[in-house]
Every structure is written in structure tokens, then in C-alpha cells.
């Protein structure tokens, strides 16, 4: 229930967001499913009482009678439908007020019902209906005050001053202007809320992709090593128990390493505000990666060109994961038992190259087929690039270029893994 309120409920029910950034709580309380009866009762009572007080100072107008109070009550009661039928309410309140003033009753809070009816119509997006309603009210007041007054009560009164019409026109324009400002502000609130929701969904999608990529990179390499060594152990269990023992030892070490890294990822998810308990892996752990690959029967040679420099954490992790995934692909998909890793430090750029001599293995290697896509996403997140494909002389090559300074990240492509 709380989750549903946080996504689709009224703005003031959403945790963590101040009311002034979401709009006034009184406007949409309960949504369209509820009747705004509290505000309607308060406004109607105020109009009735205020009209009684106003009548004491306007002896030249007709005294309030049952018909006058019914008109005031009808105009106030119409506000109960202002959210469901804003056009009808705008014209209905204007008509009630016009008849009230045409009958010669005292001026007073009767204007409030017209103002709220037109305000609700503008907020609901029915601007022309609201303008038409206030225009009808003003024209009706002019006609009654200057032409029909001699035929309407009270008897013996004269035409109203044109200055009074200017005051009524100013009042009408003020109501419309305030309603238009409220409508613009409401649209801004809705736009800002929609943008926040889109940003939240985007952050959630990015975080989900990051978690999936991290878990894939953590598990793929270790599971590949375990898979290879399990096959070796089964094949040599009877003929060479000592070699089978070595394979089982490698499986134990690889599984322990994988469990440790998975635990680190899960700890980060459980406490996103806390610092991770263990540092993220980087190229300083490349010897461990080479040793794990050796346990899977893969000989890895590492060369470094240029002066090695300290890498930003993001680039260091990405370089390590790219090498890890590339070696995992060699173990899974290549018939070669040798691979070469080359790190070249340039001016503001780290180039990582992983080669194997192939040919591609014909055996079913399993896997999700998302390895190269994950590498591209990691590189693109740093503003870098990945090139991967068969070499002209056979084998396969992965080349990653990672900037060592912050750059705008490009959208990460998601091609199918060609291997």
C-alpha cells in the first residue's frame, strides 16, 4: 500500500517530497473519487452569513428573502461538482449570481462562488468555458444595471455608475488572472513531478543494469573456471587422483573468491549509503586473475607499455572486469590455451588489449551471451570504447580504450555477443 501511494497517490502522500514542490494539498485531496464537501460547506456558510452582514449597509437594495437565500445556497452547492463538471459549475454559479443581482439583492460574498467556479474550470483546463462564464456574468450585470433596472426590483432605483462596472470588470480580470497563474503553476508541478518520476525510473534502470553487469562479471569467470576444473576432475578421478585433487582445490579457491565478491555486491545493496567493506577490484589484482585462469588451463601473458599511473576507481574496476570477461570468453569459447593481455598507458588514455590464437571451440560453453555487451556498457559509462572481433590471422581480439579523466558517457550499445 505504501509503495502504491509513493508511485501513484496524491502528491502530499509521497514520502520525501515537500508540499510546496507538489502543489497545494487542499486542491486534490482524495483525488476525483471524493467530493470536496468540506470546502463547499465552508464557502456556502460564509456566503450566507456574509450576505446577511452586507445587507445591513445596503438599505437601497432589496431585503434578503427565501428566494435570495435559495440562490445563494444553490450557487454554493454547485461547487460540490466543481471537479467533476467544471464547465457546468462555472456557468451555473455565474447564472445564480446574475439572477441574484438582477433581483436587486445586496452585493456581497456572492462573487466568491463565481470566482471559485471559474477558478476550478481554468485549473481543469477549461479556460474558454471559464472566460465565457465570467464574461456572461459581467455582461449580465451591465445589462441589468443600465437597461433592465427599471423593470426589476427594487423599485425606484436608478442606473448604476459606470465606475462600479469598472470595479466589477477589474474583479473579473483579477479572478481570471489568479486562476491562470494557478493553472500554470499546476502544470509546472505536474511537469516537475513527471520529470522526477522519469529520473527515478532511469536511475532504477541504470542501477539494475549495473547490478546485473557486476554479478555477471563476478560469477562468469569463477563459474567458467569451476566448470573446466570439474570436467578435469571427473575425467581424472580414477586414473590420476592427484590431478583430480588439484582440480578440486582450484574449484574450492574459485568458489570462495566468487562468494566473497558476491557478498561484497550484496552488502553494498543492503546498505547503499555505507562504504563497501572491501575495496573494489582493480588492475592490482591482475596477478590473481592470471592465476585463476591458469587453474582453468589457460596460460596468460601480461605486458605493460608506458609509465603506469594510478587509475580512477571507475576506470580501474572497468579495466579489471574487461580483462576478466575477455579471459572468461577465451576459456569458454576458444580452443586456444594461451592468451595475451597488454596494458598501454598513454596520455589520458588506457588501452587494454586481450588476444587469443583461437580457433573457436565447437563445444557448448553456456553463458548468457551478454559478455561483450557488458564490456561495452562499462566502457561507455566512462566515455570509452570497445572493439571486439576475430583477427585476420585467426583467434579473437578485444581492445578497450578507457579515458583516465571524466568525460560524458555515451549511450552503451547492446549488440549480441558474436562469439
Coordinates of C-alpha atoms in Angstrom, one line a residue:
X1 CA 0.0 0.0 0.0
X2 CA 2.8 2.4 0.9
X3 CA 4.6 1.6 -2.3
X4 CA 1.4 2.3 -4.3
X5 CA 1.0 5.6 -2.5
X6 CA 4.6 6.6 -3.3
X7 CA 4.1 6.0 -7.0
X8 CA 0.6 7.0 -7.9
X9 CA -1.1 8.6 -4.9
X10 CA -1.7 12.3 -4.4
X11 CA 1.5 14.4 -4.1
X12 CA 1.3 15.1 -0.4
X13 CA 1.3 11.3 0.3
X14 CA 4.7 10.8 -1.3
X15 CA 7.5 10.4 1.2
X16 CA 10.5 12.7 1.0
X17 CA 8.9 15.4 -1.1
X18 CA 7.9 18.8 0.4
X19 CA 4.3 20.0 -0.1
X20 CA 5.5 23.2 -1.8
X21 CA 7.2 21.2 -4.6
X22 CA 4.0 19.2 -5.3
X23 CA 1.2 21.8 -5.2
X24 CA -1.4 22.7 -2.6
X25 CA -2.7 19.7 -0.7
X26 CA -6.2 21.1 -0.5
X27 CA -6.8 21.1 -4.2
X28 CA -6.7 17.4 -5.0
X29 CA -7.2 15.8 -1.6
X30 CA -8.5 12.3 -2.2
X31 CA -8.5 12.8 -6.0
X32 CA -11.6 12.9 -8.1
X33 CA -13.2 10.0 -6.3
X34 CA -14.2 12.1 -3.3
X35 CA -16.5 15.1 -3.0
X36 CA -15.0 18.4 -1.8
X37 CA -17.8 18.8 0.7
X38 CA -15.7 20.4 3.5
X39 CA -14.6 23.4 1.4
X40 CA -18.1 23.6 -0.2
X41 CA -19.8 23.8 3.2
X42 CA -17.4 26.4 4.5
X43 CA -17.8 28.6 1.4
X44 CA -21.6 28.3 1.4
X45 CA -21.8 29.2 5.1
X46 CA -19.5 32.1 4.6
X47 CA -21.6 33.4 1.6
X48 CA -24.9 33.1 3.5
X49 CA -23.6 34.8 6.7
X50 CA -21.6 37.4 4.8
X51 CA -24.6 38.3 2.7
X52 CA -26.6 38.9 5.9
X53 CA -24.0 41.3 7.2
X54 CA -23.7 43.0 3.8
X55 CA -27.4 43.6 3.7
X56 CA -27.3 45.9 6.8
X57 CA -25.3 48.5 4.9
X58 CA -27.3 48.5 1.7
X59 CA -30.7 49.8 2.5
X60 CA -31.3 50.8 -1.1
X61 CA -31.2 47.1 -2.2
X62 CA -34.0 44.5 -1.7
X63 CA -34.1 42.7 1.6
X64 CA -32.9 39.1 1.7
X65 CA -35.8 36.7 1.5
X66 CA -36.2 32.9 1.0
X67 CA -35.6 33.2 -2.8
X68 CA -32.3 35.1 -2.2
X69 CA -31.1 32.5 0.3
X70 CA -32.0 29.7 -2.1
X71 CA -30.0 31.4 -4.9
X72 CA -27.0 31.7 -2.5
X73 CA -27.4 28.2 -1.4
X74 CA -27.7 26.9 -4.9
X75 CA -24.5 28.8 -6.0
X76 CA -22.6 27.3 -3.1
X77 CA -23.9 23.8 -3.5
X78 CA -22.9 23.8 -7.2
X79 CA -19.3 23.9 -6.0
X80 CA -19.6 20.4 -4.8
X81 CA -19.4 19.3 -8.5
X82 CA -16.6 21.7 -9.5
X83 CA -14.0 18.9 -10.0
X84 CA -16.3 16.5 -11.9
X85 CA -18.2 19.0 -14.1
X86 CA -16.2 22.3 -14.1
X87 CA -17.9 23.8 -17.1
X88 CA -21.4 23.3 -15.8
X89 CA -20.4 24.6 -12.4
X90 CA -18.7 27.7 -13.9
X91 CA -21.8 28.7 -15.8
X92 CA -24.2 27.6 -13.0
X93 CA -22.5 29.8 -10.4
X94 CA -22.4 32.7 -12.8
X95 CA -26.1 32.3 -13.6
X96 CA -27.1 32.1 -9.9
X97 CA -25.1 35.3 -9.1
X98 CA -26.6 37.1 -12.2
X99 CA -30.1 36.2 -11.1
X100 CA -29.3 37.2 -7.5
X101 CA -28.1 40.7 -8.5
X102 CA -30.8 41.1 -11.1
X103 CA -33.4 40.6 -8.4
X104 CA -31.9 43.6 -6.6
X105 CA -30.4 41.8 -3.6
X106 CA -27.4 43.3 -1.8
X107 CA -23.9 43.0 -3.1
X108 CA -21.6 40.8 -1.1
X109 CA -19.8 37.4 -1.0
X110 CA -22.0 36.1 -3.8
X111 CA -19.0 36.9 -6.1
X112 CA -16.9 34.2 -4.3
X113 CA -18.9 31.3 -5.7
X114 CA -18.4 32.7 -9.3
X115 CA -14.7 33.1 -8.6
X116 CA -14.3 29.5 -7.3
X117 CA -16.4 28.1 -10.1
X118 CA -14.3 29.8 -12.8
X119 CA -11.1 29.0 -10.9
X120 CA -12.0 25.3 -10.9
X121 CA -12.7 25.4 -14.7
X122 CA -9.4 27.0 -15.5
X123 CA -7.5 24.6 -13.3
X124 CA -9.2 21.7 -15.0
X125 CA -8.1 23.0 -18.4
X126 CA -11.5 24.5 -19.5
X127 CA -10.2 28.0 -19.9
X128 CA -12.6 29.2 -22.6
X129 CA -15.5 28.0 -20.5
X130 CA -14.3 29.9 -17.5
X131 CA -13.8 33.1 -19.6
X132 CA -17.2 32.6 -21.1
X133 CA -18.8 32.3 -17.7
X134 CA -17.2 35.4 -16.2
X135 CA -18.0 37.3 -19.4
X136 CA -21.6 36.2 -19.2
X137 CA -21.7 37.4 -15.6
X138 CA -20.2 40.8 -16.4
X139 CA -22.4 41.4 -19.5
X140 CA -25.5 40.3 -17.5
X141 CA -24.5 42.8 -14.7
X142 CA -24.1 45.6 -17.2
X143 CA -27.4 44.9 -18.9
X144 CA -29.3 44.7 -15.6
X145 CA -27.6 47.8 -14.1
X146 CA -28.1 50.1 -17.1
X147 CA -31.0 48.9 -19.1
X148 CA -33.2 46.5 -17.2
X149 CA -33.0 48.1 -13.8
X150 CA -36.3 50.0 -14.3
X151 CA -38.2 46.7 -14.7
X152 CA -36.5 44.8 -11.9
X153 CA -36.6 45.3 -8.1
X154 CA -36.0 47.3 -6.1
X155 CA -38.5 49.9 -7.4
X156 CA -37.3 53.5 -7.8
X157 CA -33.6 52.8 -8.2
X158 CA -31.5 54.4 -11.0
X159 CA -28.8 53.1 -13.2
X160 CA -25.5 52.1 -11.6
X161 CA -22.4 54.2 -12.0
X162 CA -20.0 53.2 -14.8
X163 CA -17.2 53.3 -12.2
X164 CA -18.9 50.4 -10.5
X165 CA -18.8 48.5 -13.7
X166 CA -15.1 49.2 -14.0
X167 CA -14.7 47.8 -10.5
X168 CA -16.7 44.6 -11.4
X169 CA -14.6 44.2 -14.6
X170 CA -11.4 44.6 -12.6
X171 CA -12.6 42.0 -10.2
X172 CA -13.4 39.6 -13.1
X173 CA -10.0 40.1 -14.6
X174 CA -8.3 39.6 -11.3
X175 CA -10.1 36.3 -10.8
X176 CA -9.2 35.1 -14.2
X177 CA -5.6 36.2 -13.9
X178 CA -5.2 34.4 -10.5
X179 CA -6.8 31.3 -11.9
X180 CA -4.4 31.4 -14.9
X181 CA -1.4 31.7 -12.7
X182 CA -2.6 28.8 -10.6
X183 CA -3.1 26.7 -13.8
X184 CA 0.4 27.5 -15.0
X185 CA 1.8 26.7 -11.6
X186 CA -0.1 23.4 -11.5
X187 CA 1.2 22.4 -14.9
X188 CA 4.7 23.2 -13.7
X189 CA 4.1 21.0 -10.7
X190 CA 2.9 18.2 -12.9
X191 CA 5.8 18.5 -15.3
X192 CA 8.3 18.6 -12.4
X193 CA 6.7 15.5 -10.8
X194 CA 6.7 13.6 -14.1
X195 CA 10.4 14.6 -14.6
X196 CA 11.2 13.3 -11.1
X197 CA 9.4 10.1 -11.8
X198 CA 11.2 9.6 -15.1
X199 CA 14.6 10.4 -13.4
X200 CA 13.8 7.9 -10.7
X201 CA 12.9 5.2 -13.2
X202 CA 16.0 6.0 -15.2
X203 CA 18.2 5.7 -12.0
X204 CA 16.5 2.5 -11.1
X205 CA 17.1 1.1 -14.6
X206 CA 20.8 2.1 -14.5
X207 CA 21.2 0.6 -11.1
X208 CA 19.6 -2.6 -12.1
X209 CA 21.9 -2.8 -15.2
X210 CA 24.9 -2.1 -13.0
X211 CA 24.0 -4.8 -10.5
X212 CA 23.3 -7.3 -13.3
X213 CA 26.6 -6.4 -15.0
X214 CA 28.6 -6.7 -11.8
X215 CA 27.1 -10.0 -10.8
X216 CA 27.6 -11.4 -14.3
X217 CA 31.3 -10.3 -14.3
X218 CA 31.8 -11.7 -10.8
X219 CA 30.3 -15.0 -11.5
X220 CA 31.1 -15.7 -15.1
X221 CA 34.8 -16.0 -14.7
X222 CA 34.7 -18.1 -11.5
X223 CA 31.9 -20.4 -12.8
X224 CA 33.9 -20.9 -16.0
X225 CA 37.0 -22.0 -14.0
X226 CA 34.8 -24.2 -11.8
X227 CA 33.2 -25.8 -14.9
X228 CA 36.6 -26.6 -16.6
X229 CA 38.1 -27.9 -13.4
X230 CA 35.1 -30.0 -12.6
X231 CA 35.4 -31.6 -16.0
X232 CA 39.1 -32.3 -15.4
X233 CA 38.4 -33.7 -12.0
X234 CA 35.7 -36.1 -13.3
X235 CA 37.9 -37.3 -16.2
X236 CA 41.0 -37.9 -13.9
X237 CA 39.2 -39.1 -10.8
X238 CA 40.1 -42.8 -11.3
X239 CA 43.2 -42.6 -13.5
X240 CA 45.1 -39.7 -11.8
X241 CA 43.6 -38.9 -8.3
X242 CA 46.3 -36.4 -7.5
X243 CA 45.5 -34.3 -10.5
X244 CA 41.8 -34.6 -9.7
X245 CA 42.7 -33.3 -6.2
X246 CA 44.4 -30.3 -7.7
X247 CA 41.3 -29.6 -9.8
X248 CA 39.1 -29.8 -6.7
X249 CA 41.4 -27.4 -4.9
X250 CA 41.1 -24.9 -7.8
X251 CA 37.3 -25.3 -7.6
X252 CA 37.3 -24.5 -3.9
X253 CA 39.5 -21.4 -4.3
X254 CA 37.5 -20.1 -7.3
X255 CA 34.1 -20.7 -5.5
X256 CA 35.5 -18.9 -2.4
X257 CA 36.6 -16.0 -4.5
X258 CA 33.2 -15.8 -6.2
X259 CA 31.3 -16.0 -2.9
X260 CA 33.5 -13.2 -1.5
X261 CA 32.8 -10.8 -4.4
X262 CA 29.1 -11.7 -4.5
X263 CA 28.9 -11.0 -0.8
X264 CA 30.6 -7.6 -1.3
X265 CA 28.0 -6.7 -4.0
X266 CA 25.1 -7.8 -1.8
X267 CA 26.5 -5.8 1.2
X268 CA 26.5 -2.7 -1.0
X269 CA 22.9 -3.3 -2.0
X270 CA 21.7 -3.8 1.6
X271 CA 23.4 -0.6 2.8
X272 CA 23.7 1.7 -0.2
X273 CA 24.7 4.7 2.0
X274 CA 27.6 2.9 3.6
X275 CA 31.0 2.5 2.2
X276 CA 31.8 -1.0 0.9
X277 CA 33.7 -3.2 3.4
X278 CA 36.3 -4.3 0.8
X279 CA 37.8 -2.2 -2.0
X280 CA 36.5 -2.8 -5.5
X281 CA 38.9 -4.9 -7.6
X282 CA 41.3 -3.3 -9.9
X283 CA 44.4 -4.0 -12.0
X284 CA 46.4 -4.6 -8.9
X285 CA 44.6 -7.9 -8.7
X286 CA 45.5 -8.9 -12.2
X287 CA 48.1 -11.5 -11.0
X288 CA 45.2 -13.2 -9.1
X289 CA 43.2 -13.2 -12.3
X290 CA 46.1 -14.7 -14.2
X291 CA 46.4 -17.4 -11.5
X292 CA 42.7 -18.3 -11.7
X293 CA 43.0 -18.5 -15.5
X294 CA 45.9 -20.8 -15.1
X295 CA 43.8 -23.0 -12.8
X296 CA 41.4 -23.4 -15.8
X297 CA 44.3 -24.5 -18.0
X298 CA 44.8 -21.1 -19.7
X299 CA 48.3 -19.6 -19.9
X300 CA 48.1 -15.8 -19.8
X301 CA 51.0 -13.4 -20.6
X302 CA 50.8 -9.8 -19.4
X303 CA 52.8 -6.9 -20.8
X304 CA 52.7 -3.2 -19.9
X305 CA 53.7 -0.3 -22.1
X306 CA 54.2 3.2 -20.9
X307 CA 54.5 4.5 -17.4
X308 CA 51.9 3.1 -15.1
X309 CA 49.8 5.7 -13.4
X310 CA 47.2 5.5 -10.7
X311 CA 43.7 5.0 -12.2
X312 CA 40.4 6.5 -11.1
X313 CA 38.3 3.9 -9.2
X314 CA 35.8 3.6 -12.0
X315 CA 38.5 3.1 -14.7
X316 CA 40.4 0.7 -12.6
X317 CA 37.4 -1.5 -11.9
X318 CA 36.3 -1.4 -15.6
X319 CA 39.7 -2.4 -16.8
X320 CA 39.8 -5.3 -14.4
X321 CA 36.3 -6.5 -15.4
X322 CA 37.0 -6.2 -19.1
X323 CA 40.2 -8.3 -18.8
X324 CA 38.3 -10.8 -16.6
X325 CA 35.4 -11.1 -19.1
X326 CA 37.8 -11.4 -22.0
X327 CA 39.7 -14.2 -20.4
X328 CA 36.4 -15.9 -19.4
X329 CA 35.4 -15.8 -23.1
X330 CA 38.7 -17.4 -24.0
X331 CA 38.1 -20.2 -21.5
X332 CA 34.6 -20.7 -22.8
X333 CA 34.8 -20.2 -26.5
X334 CA 38.3 -20.6 -27.7
X335 CA 40.3 -23.7 -28.5
X336 CA 43.5 -21.9 -27.6
X337 CA 45.0 -22.4 -24.2
X338 CA 47.0 -19.2 -24.3
X339 CA 46.0 -15.6 -24.1
X340 CA 47.9 -12.3 -24.1
X341 CA 47.0 -9.2 -22.1
X342 CA 48.5 -5.9 -23.0
X343 CA 48.1 -2.6 -21.0
X344 CA 49.2 0.5 -22.7
X345 CA 49.3 3.8 -20.7
X346 CA 49.0 6.8 -23.0
X347 CA 48.3 10.5 -22.4
X348 CA 45.0 10.4 -20.5
X349 CA 44.1 7.0 -22.0
X350 CA 44.5 3.4 -21.0
X351 CA 44.3 0.8 -23.8
X352 CA 43.6 -2.8 -22.8
X353 CA 44.1 -5.5 -25.4
X354 CA 43.4 -9.2 -24.9
X355 CA 44.3 -11.6 -27.7
X356 CA 44.0 -15.4 -28.2
X357 CA 45.0 -17.5 -31.1
X358 CA 41.8 -19.5 -31.5
X359 CA 40.2 -21.3 -33.2
X360 CA 36.7 -21.0 -31.7
X361 CA 35.6 -24.0 -29.7
X362 CA 32.9 -26.2 -31.0
X363 CA 31.7 -27.3 -27.6
X364 CA 28.7 -25.8 -25.8
X365 CA 30.0 -23.3 -23.4
X366 CA 26.9 -22.0 -21.8
X367 CA 26.7 -18.4 -20.6
X368 CA 24.1 -15.6 -21.2
X369 CA 25.7 -14.1 -24.3
X370 CA 25.9 -10.7 -22.6
X371 CA 29.6 -10.6 -22.0
X372 CA 30.6 -8.2 -24.8
X373 CA 27.5 -6.1 -24.2
X374 CA 28.5 -5.7 -20.5
X375 CA 32.1 -4.7 -21.5
X376 CA 30.7 -2.1 -23.9
X377 CA 28.4 -0.7 -21.2
X378 CA 31.3 -0.4 -18.8
X379 CA 33.5 1.4 -21.3
X380 CA 30.7 3.7 -22.5
X381 CA 29.9 4.6 -18.9
X382 CA 33.4 6.2 -18.7
X383 CA 33.3 7.7 -22.2
X384 CA 35.4 4.9 -23.7
X385 CA 35.1 2.4 -26.5
X386 CA 35.3 -1.4 -27.0
X387 CA 36.2 -3.1 -30.2
X388 CA 35.9 -6.9 -30.3
X389 CA 36.1 -9.4 -33.2
X390 CA 38.0 -12.1 -35.0
X391 CA 41.6 -11.4 -36.0
X392 CA 42.7 -11.7 -39.7
X393 CA 45.2 -14.4 -38.8
X394 CA 42.8 -16.3 -36.6
X395 CA 41.8 -16.0 -33.0
X396 CA 40.0 -13.2 -31.3
X397 CA 40.9 -9.7 -30.1
X398 CA 39.3 -7.4 -27.6
X399 CA 40.5 -3.8 -27.5
X400 CA 39.2 -1.3 -24.9
X401 CA 40.1 2.3 -24.7
X402 CA 39.3 3.9 -21.3
X403 CA 39.9 7.7 -20.7
X404 CA 41.6 8.4 -17.4
X405 CA 39.7 11.7 -16.9
X406 CA 35.9 12.2 -16.5
X407 CA 34.1 12.5 -19.8
X408 CA 30.5 12.5 -20.8
X409 CA 29.3 8.9 -21.1
X410 CA 27.7 7.9 -24.4
X411 CA 24.8 5.5 -24.6
X412 CA 26.0 2.0 -24.3
X413 CA 25.2 -0.3 -27.3
X414 CA 23.9 -3.7 -26.7
X415 CA 24.9 -5.9 -29.6
X416 CA 24.7 -9.7 -29.5
X417 CA 27.8 -11.4 -28.4
X418 CA 29.3 -12.6 -31.7
X419 CA 31.1 -15.5 -30.1

